[in-house]
mmCIF file of C-alpha atoms in Angstrom:
data_model
loop_
_atom_site.group_PDB
_atom_site.id
_atom_site.type_symbol
_atom_site.label_atom_id
_atom_site.label_comp_id
_atom_site.label_asym_id
_atom_site.label_seq_id
_atom_site.Cartn_x
_atom_site.Cartn_y
_atom_site.Cartn_z
ATOM 1 C CA GLY A 1 14.032 -6.522 -3.639
ATOM 2 C CA GLU A 2 10.644 -8.181 -3.433
ATOM 3 C CA ASN A 3 8.558 -8.563 -6.602
ATOM 4 C CA VAL A 4 4.849 -9.324 -6.281
ATOM 5 C CA GLU A 5 2.814 -10.379 -9.285
ATOM 6 C CA GLN A 6 -0.975 -10.439 -9.263
ATOM 7 C CA HIS A 7 -3.543 -12.041 -11.573
ATOM 8 C CA PRO A 8 -5.976 -11.422 -13.091
ATOM 9 C CA SER A 9 -5.902 -7.679 -13.639
ATOM 10 C CA THR A 10 -9.679 -7.594 -14.150
ATOM 11 C CA LEU A 11 -12.357 -10.012 -13.008
ATOM 12 C CA SER A 12 -16.118 -9.974 -13.539
ATOM 13 C CA VAL A 13 -18.410 -12.360 -11.692
ATOM 14 C CA GLN A 14 -22.133 -12.755 -11.247
ATOM 15 C CA GLU A 15 -23.535 -11.855 -7.863
ATOM 16 C CA GLY A 16 -23.409 -14.910 -5.620
ATOM 17 C CA ASP A 17 -20.498 -16.518 -7.446
ATOM 18 C CA SER A 18 -16.986 -16.839 -6.036
ATOM 19 C CA ALA A 19 -13.945 -14.764 -6.988
ATOM 20 C CA VAL A 20 -10.322 -15.836 -6.731
ATOM 21 C CA ILE A 21 -7.298 -13.567 -7.035
ATOM 22 C CA LYS A 22 -3.788 -14.991 -7.121
ATOM 23 C CA CYS A 23 -0.408 -13.520 -6.227
ATOM 24 C CA THR A 24 3.169 -14.726 -6.326
ATOM 25 C CA TYR A 25 6.182 -13.288 -4.547
ATOM 26 C CA SER A 26 9.889 -13.640 -5.119
ATOM 27 C CA ASP A 27 11.586 -13.099 -1.751
ATOM 28 C CA SER A 28 11.552 -16.178 0.468
ATOM 29 C CA ALA A 29 12.180 -13.851 3.437
ATOM 30 C CA SER A 30 8.679 -12.402 3.110
ATOM 31 C CA ASN A 31 6.478 -13.649 5.921
ATOM 32 C CA TYR A 32 3.455 -11.366 6.127
ATOM 33 C CA PHE A 33 0.841 -11.039 3.401
ATOM 34 C CA PRO A 34 -1.959 -8.464 3.678
ATOM 35 C CA TRP A 35 -4.785 -7.857 1.223
ATOM 36 C CA TYR A 36 -6.198 -4.383 0.679
ATOM 37 C CA LYS A 37 -9.438 -3.258 -0.929
ATOM 38 C CA GLN A 38 -9.582 0.120 -2.650
ATOM 39 C CA GLU A 39 -12.899 1.547 -3.753
ATOM 40 C CA LEU A 40 -12.953 4.219 -6.424
ATOM 41 C CA GLY A 41 -11.479 7.462 -5.114
ATOM 42 C CA LYS A 42 -10.888 6.031 -1.656
ATOM 43 C CA ARG A 43 -7.814 4.983 0.283
ATOM 44 C CA PRO A 44 -6.742 1.313 0.465
ATOM 45 C CA GLN A 45 -8.131 -0.569 3.465
ATOM 46 C CA LEU A 46 -7.015 -3.896 4.921
ATOM 47 C CA ILE A 47 -9.513 -6.715 4.505
ATOM 48 C CA ILE A 48 -7.504 -9.733 5.632
ATOM 49 C CA ASP A 49 -3.916 -10.775 6.245
ATOM 50 C CA ILE A 50 -1.959 -13.975 6.762
ATOM 51 C CA ARG A 51 1.386 -14.787 8.310
ATOM 52 C CA SER A 52 3.747 -17.426 7.020
ATOM 53 C CA ASN A 53 3.214 -19.756 9.954
ATOM 54 C CA VAL A 54 -0.339 -20.590 8.796
ATOM 55 C CA GLY A 55 -1.660 -21.908 5.514
ATOM 56 C CA GLU A 56 -5.187 -20.526 5.539
ATOM 57 C CA LYS A 57 -7.242 -17.866 7.249
ATOM 58 C CA LYS A 58 -10.970 -17.129 6.994
ATOM 59 C CA ASP A 59 -13.116 -14.169 7.886
ATOM 60 C CA GLN A 60 -16.761 -14.666 6.951
ATOM 61 C CA ARG A 61 -16.940 -14.630 3.133
ATOM 62 C CA ILE A 62 -13.240 -13.922 2.680
ATOM 63 C CA ALA A 63 -10.391 -16.407 2.910
ATOM 64 C CA VAL A 64 -6.713 -16.323 2.094
ATOM 65 C CA THR A 65 -4.435 -19.280 1.427
ATOM 66 C CA LEU A 66 -0.653 -19.333 1.422
ATOM 67 C CA ASN A 67 1.750 -21.804 -0.139
ATOM 68 C CA LYS A 68 5.219 -20.911 1.133
ATOM 69 C CA THR A 69 6.978 -23.546 -0.913
ATOM 70 C CA ALA A 70 5.532 -22.281 -4.162
ATOM 71 C CA LYS A 71 5.613 -18.643 -2.971
ATOM 72 C CA HIS A 72 2.047 -17.910 -3.851
ATOM 73 C CA PHE A 73 -1.044 -16.794 -2.003
ATOM 74 C CA SER A 74 -4.646 -16.311 -3.004
ATOM 75 C CA LEU A 75 -7.734 -14.387 -1.974
ATOM 76 C CA HIS A 76 -11.089 -16.128 -2.141
ATOM 77 C CA ILE A 77 -14.376 -14.238 -1.896
ATOM 78 C CA THR A 78 -17.521 -16.361 -1.732
ATOM 79 C CA GLU A 79 -21.133 -15.324 -2.301
ATOM 80 C CA THR A 80 -20.008 -12.110 -3.930
ATOM 81 C CA GLN A 81 -22.146 -8.999 -3.572
ATOM 82 C CA PRO A 82 -22.176 -5.783 -5.629
ATOM 83 C CA GLU A 83 -20.464 -3.942 -2.764
ATOM 84 C CA ASP A 84 -17.459 -6.251 -3.223
ATOM 85 C CA SER A 85 -16.752 -4.394 -6.476
ATOM 86 C CA ALA A 86 -13.412 -2.626 -6.022
ATOM 87 C CA VAL A 87 -9.702 -2.956 -6.764
ATOM 88 C CA TYR A 88 -7.942 -5.540 -4.604
ATOM 89 C CA PHE A 89 -4.222 -5.440 -3.907
ATOM 90 C CA CYS A 90 -2.080 -8.190 -2.455
ATOM 91 C CA ALA A 91 1.177 -7.351 -0.713
ATOM 92 C CA ALA A 92 4.192 -9.052 0.807
ATOM 93 C CA SER A 93 6.318 -7.839 3.695
ATOM 94 C CA PRO A 94 9.850 -9.052 4.420
ATOM 95 C CA ASN A 95 10.961 -10.301 7.816
ATOM 96 C CA THR A 96 13.737 -7.692 7.715
ATOM 97 C CA GLY A 97 11.336 -4.761 7.873
ATOM 98 C CA ASN A 98 7.658 -3.858 7.877
ATOM 99 C CA GLN A 99 7.185 -2.141 4.556
ATOM 100 C CA PHE A 100 4.780 -3.632 2.013
ATOM 101 C CA TYR A 101 5.428 -4.520 -1.609
ATOM 102 C CA PHE A 102 2.167 -4.456 -3.503
ATOM 103 C CA GLY A 103 0.898 -6.277 -6.541
ATOM 104 C CA THR A 104 -0.546 -4.386 -9.498
ATOM 105 C CA GLY A 105 -4.143 -4.864 -8.431
ATOM 106 C CA THR A 106 -7.258 -6.715 -9.584
ATOM 107 C CA SER A 107 -10.348 -4.776 -10.545
ATOM 108 C CA LEU A 108 -13.319 -6.892 -9.432
ATOM 109 C CA THR A 109 -16.782 -6.208 -10.791
ATOM 110 C CA VAL A 110 -19.749 -8.056 -9.314
ATOM 111 C CA ILE A 111 -22.677 -8.021 -11.709
ATOM 112 C CA PRO A 112 -26.090 -7.914 -9.991
ATOM 113 C CA GLY B 1 -10.458 8.828 16.287
ATOM 114 C CA ALA B 2 -8.804 10.795 13.511
ATOM 115 C CA GLY B 3 -7.201 8.814 10.747
ATOM 116 C CA VAL B 4 -4.065 9.541 8.775
ATOM 117 C CA SER B 5 -4.215 12.950 7.159
ATOM 118 C CA GLN B 6 -2.170 14.406 4.327
ATOM 119 C CA SER B 7 -1.753 17.871 2.923
ATOM 120 C CA PRO B 8 -2.136 19.301 0.454
ATOM 121 C CA ARG B 9 -4.672 16.977 -1.146
ATOM 122 C CA TYR B 10 -3.809 18.334 -4.590
ATOM 123 C CA LYS B 11 -0.664 20.023 -5.779
ATOM 124 C CA VAL B 12 0.006 21.419 -9.209
ATOM 125 C CA THR B 13 3.527 22.647 -9.811
ATOM 126 C CA LYS B 14 5.797 23.550 -12.650
ATOM 127 C CA ARG B 15 8.722 21.420 -13.676
ATOM 128 C CA GLY B 16 11.827 22.345 -11.725
ATOM 129 C CA GLN B 17 10.016 23.528 -8.602
ATOM 130 C CA ASP B 18 10.422 21.878 -5.204
ATOM 131 C CA VAL B 19 7.395 20.433 -3.392
ATOM 132 C CA ALA B 20 6.847 19.321 0.200
ATOM 133 C CA LEU B 21 4.149 16.818 1.038
ATOM 134 C CA ARG B 22 2.986 16.440 4.608
ATOM 135 C CA CYS B 23 1.712 13.403 6.485
ATOM 136 C CA ASP B 24 0.095 13.421 9.897
ATOM 137 C CA PRO B 25 -0.158 9.824 11.182
ATOM 138 C CA ILE B 26 -2.652 8.410 13.643
ATOM 139 C CA SER B 27 -1.718 9.639 17.107
ATOM 140 C CA GLY B 28 0.622 7.245 18.852
ATOM 141 C CA HIS B 29 1.536 5.275 15.760
ATOM 142 C CA VAL B 30 5.201 4.394 15.803
ATOM 143 C CA SER B 31 5.801 3.578 12.157
ATOM 144 C CA LEU B 32 5.135 5.797 9.149
ATOM 145 C CA TYR B 33 5.406 4.799 5.506
ATOM 146 C CA TRP B 34 5.481 6.646 2.207
ATOM 147 C CA TYR B 35 4.187 5.073 -0.999
ATOM 148 C CA ARG B 36 3.629 6.348 -4.518
ATOM 149 C CA GLN B 37 0.639 5.103 -6.475
ATOM 150 C CA ALA B 38 0.384 5.574 -10.208
ATOM 151 C CA LEU B 39 -3.052 5.388 -11.789
ATOM 152 C CA GLY B 40 -4.174 1.789 -12.098
ATOM 153 C CA GLN B 41 -1.210 0.468 -10.134
ATOM 154 C CA GLY B 42 -0.534 -0.707 -6.608
ATOM 155 C CA PRO B 43 1.225 1.482 -4.068
ATOM 156 C CA GLU B 44 4.988 1.501 -4.583
ATOM 157 C CA PHE B 45 7.124 1.590 -1.421
ATOM 158 C CA LEU B 46 9.347 4.662 -1.045
ATOM 159 C CA THR B 47 10.601 4.837 2.544
ATOM 160 C CA TYR B 48 9.562 4.339 6.142
ATOM 161 C CA PHE B 49 10.301 5.463 9.687
ATOM 162 C CA ASN B 50 10.157 3.932 13.125
ATOM 163 C CA TYR B 51 9.745 6.907 15.436
ATOM 164 C CA GLU B 52 12.094 9.540 13.964
ATOM 165 C CA ALA B 53 14.582 7.073 12.497
ATOM 166 C CA GLN B 54 14.446 6.392 8.786
ATOM 167 C CA GLN B 55 14.635 2.616 8.477
ATOM 168 C CA ASP B 56 14.721 2.012 4.761
ATOM 169 C CA LYS B 57 14.902 4.488 1.906
ATOM 170 C CA SER B 58 15.668 1.989 -0.790
ATOM 171 C CA GLY B 59 12.426 2.795 -2.615
ATOM 172 C CA LEU B 60 13.210 6.468 -3.160
ATOM 173 C CA PRO B 61 13.642 6.800 -6.954
ATOM 174 C CA ASN B 62 16.666 9.134 -6.866
ATOM 175 C CA ASP B 63 18.370 11.763 -4.748
ATOM 176 C CA ARG B 64 15.761 14.409 -5.592
ATOM 177 C CA PHE B 65 13.475 12.601 -3.140
ATOM 178 C CA SER B 66 13.968 12.865 0.607
ATOM 179 C CA ALA B 67 11.866 12.392 3.717
ATOM 180 C CA GLU B 68 12.075 13.310 7.350
ATOM 181 C CA ARG B 69 10.159 12.754 10.573
ATOM 182 C CA PRO B 70 12.140 14.872 13.022
ATOM 183 C CA GLU B 71 9.947 14.448 16.115
ATOM 184 C CA GLY B 72 8.604 11.013 15.422
ATOM 185 C CA SER B 73 5.171 12.240 14.436
ATOM 186 C CA ILE B 74 4.530 14.377 11.337
ATOM 187 C CA SER B 75 6.567 13.518 8.266
ATOM 188 C CA THR B 76 7.462 15.473 5.160
ATOM 189 C CA LEU B 77 8.333 14.036 1.769
ATOM 190 C CA THR B 78 10.253 16.531 -0.324
ATOM 191 C CA ILE B 79 10.792 16.338 -4.053
ATOM 192 C CA GLN B 80 13.364 18.752 -5.446
ATOM 193 C CA ARG B 81 13.488 19.967 -9.037
ATOM 194 C CA THR B 82 10.284 18.168 -9.920
ATOM 195 C CA GLU B 83 9.915 16.417 -13.262
ATOM 196 C CA GLN B 84 6.769 15.408 -15.143
ATOM 197 C CA ARG B 85 7.411 11.744 -14.349
ATOM 198 C CA ASP B 86 7.001 12.581 -10.643
ATOM 199 C CA SER B 87 3.269 13.116 -11.214
ATOM 200 C CA ALA B 88 1.386 10.536 -9.139
ATOM 201 C CA MET B 89 -0.632 10.002 -5.972
ATOM 202 C CA TYR B 90 1.631 10.056 -2.932
ATOM 203 C CA ARG B 91 0.216 8.103 -0.019
ATOM 204 C CA CYS B 92 1.282 7.962 3.559
ATOM 205 C CA ALA B 93 0.411 5.159 5.978
ATOM 206 C CA SER B 94 1.023 4.502 9.648
ATOM 207 C CA SER B 95 1.007 1.497 11.939
ATOM 208 C CA LEU B 96 0.817 1.244 15.688
ATOM 209 C CA ARG B 97 3.948 -0.812 16.323
ATOM 210 C CA ARG B 98 7.262 -1.574 14.671
ATOM 211 C CA THR B 99 5.962 -4.861 13.363
ATOM 212 C CA GLN B 100 4.300 -6.252 10.294
ATOM 213 C CA GLU B 101 0.688 -5.346 10.885
ATOM 214 C CA THR B 102 -2.152 -3.268 9.552
ATOM 215 C CA GLN B 103 -1.074 -0.084 7.866
ATOM 216 C CA TYR B 104 -3.681 2.683 7.785
ATOM 217 C CA PHE B 105 -3.497 4.790 4.678
ATOM 218 C CA GLY B 106 -4.079 8.474 4.284
ATOM 219 C CA PRO B 107 -6.169 10.080 1.514
ATOM 220 C CA GLY B 108 -3.066 10.846 -0.515
ATOM 221 C CA THR B 109 -1.668 13.928 -2.222
ATOM 222 C CA ARG B 110 -2.276 14.088 -5.968
ATOM 223 C CA LEU B 111 0.798 15.715 -7.503
ATOM 224 C CA LEU B 112 0.736 17.057 -11.031
ATOM 225 C CA VAL B 113 3.929 18.421 -12.524
ATOM 226 C CA LEU B 114 3.398 20.534 -15.614
#
């Protein structure tokens, strides 16, 4: 089955700086890669996703890049704000189904 | 509109008892997923349904775990003869179509097996 690895497990940045979270996947059949944000005690919520037919996608301060050859994808948050503090999960979904395989999460702290 | 709901929100049970966890997806959502989330970890895929048909149950840990969605709406995850290692947050999610797209998560059921 699919194995998704995520780094780093914790990340602290100063407000206004950028944050980068990286993930790798093992199954070359995976072709959909969502990112979820989970605030303390809340349910995970989608923040951005990317499909394997594109290399980059942006939504305001958030961007995701995908390298299919290397089987890795990254989340970039620019101009971080304290409300960006949360746990972020990457996931991969195979083209044979629509379930998600999640990484282990990155706890992001934005220091005011 | 109403999001995904789950019940109970908390369940404490004794080892060896059976438990049934309920998920009520967003109305009209075709696909329904079950995940298990240990503290400090990402959701772990268990099984999913398109309408009432179970598509993949490869993530179920063993045969004590089963799930059903008989009418293509509400789903129940049943754990028989619970063990302490079953303690976790069990989350349900749903998506509108049978495709790779946004999954909307429920609040989860926190299961504690004593």
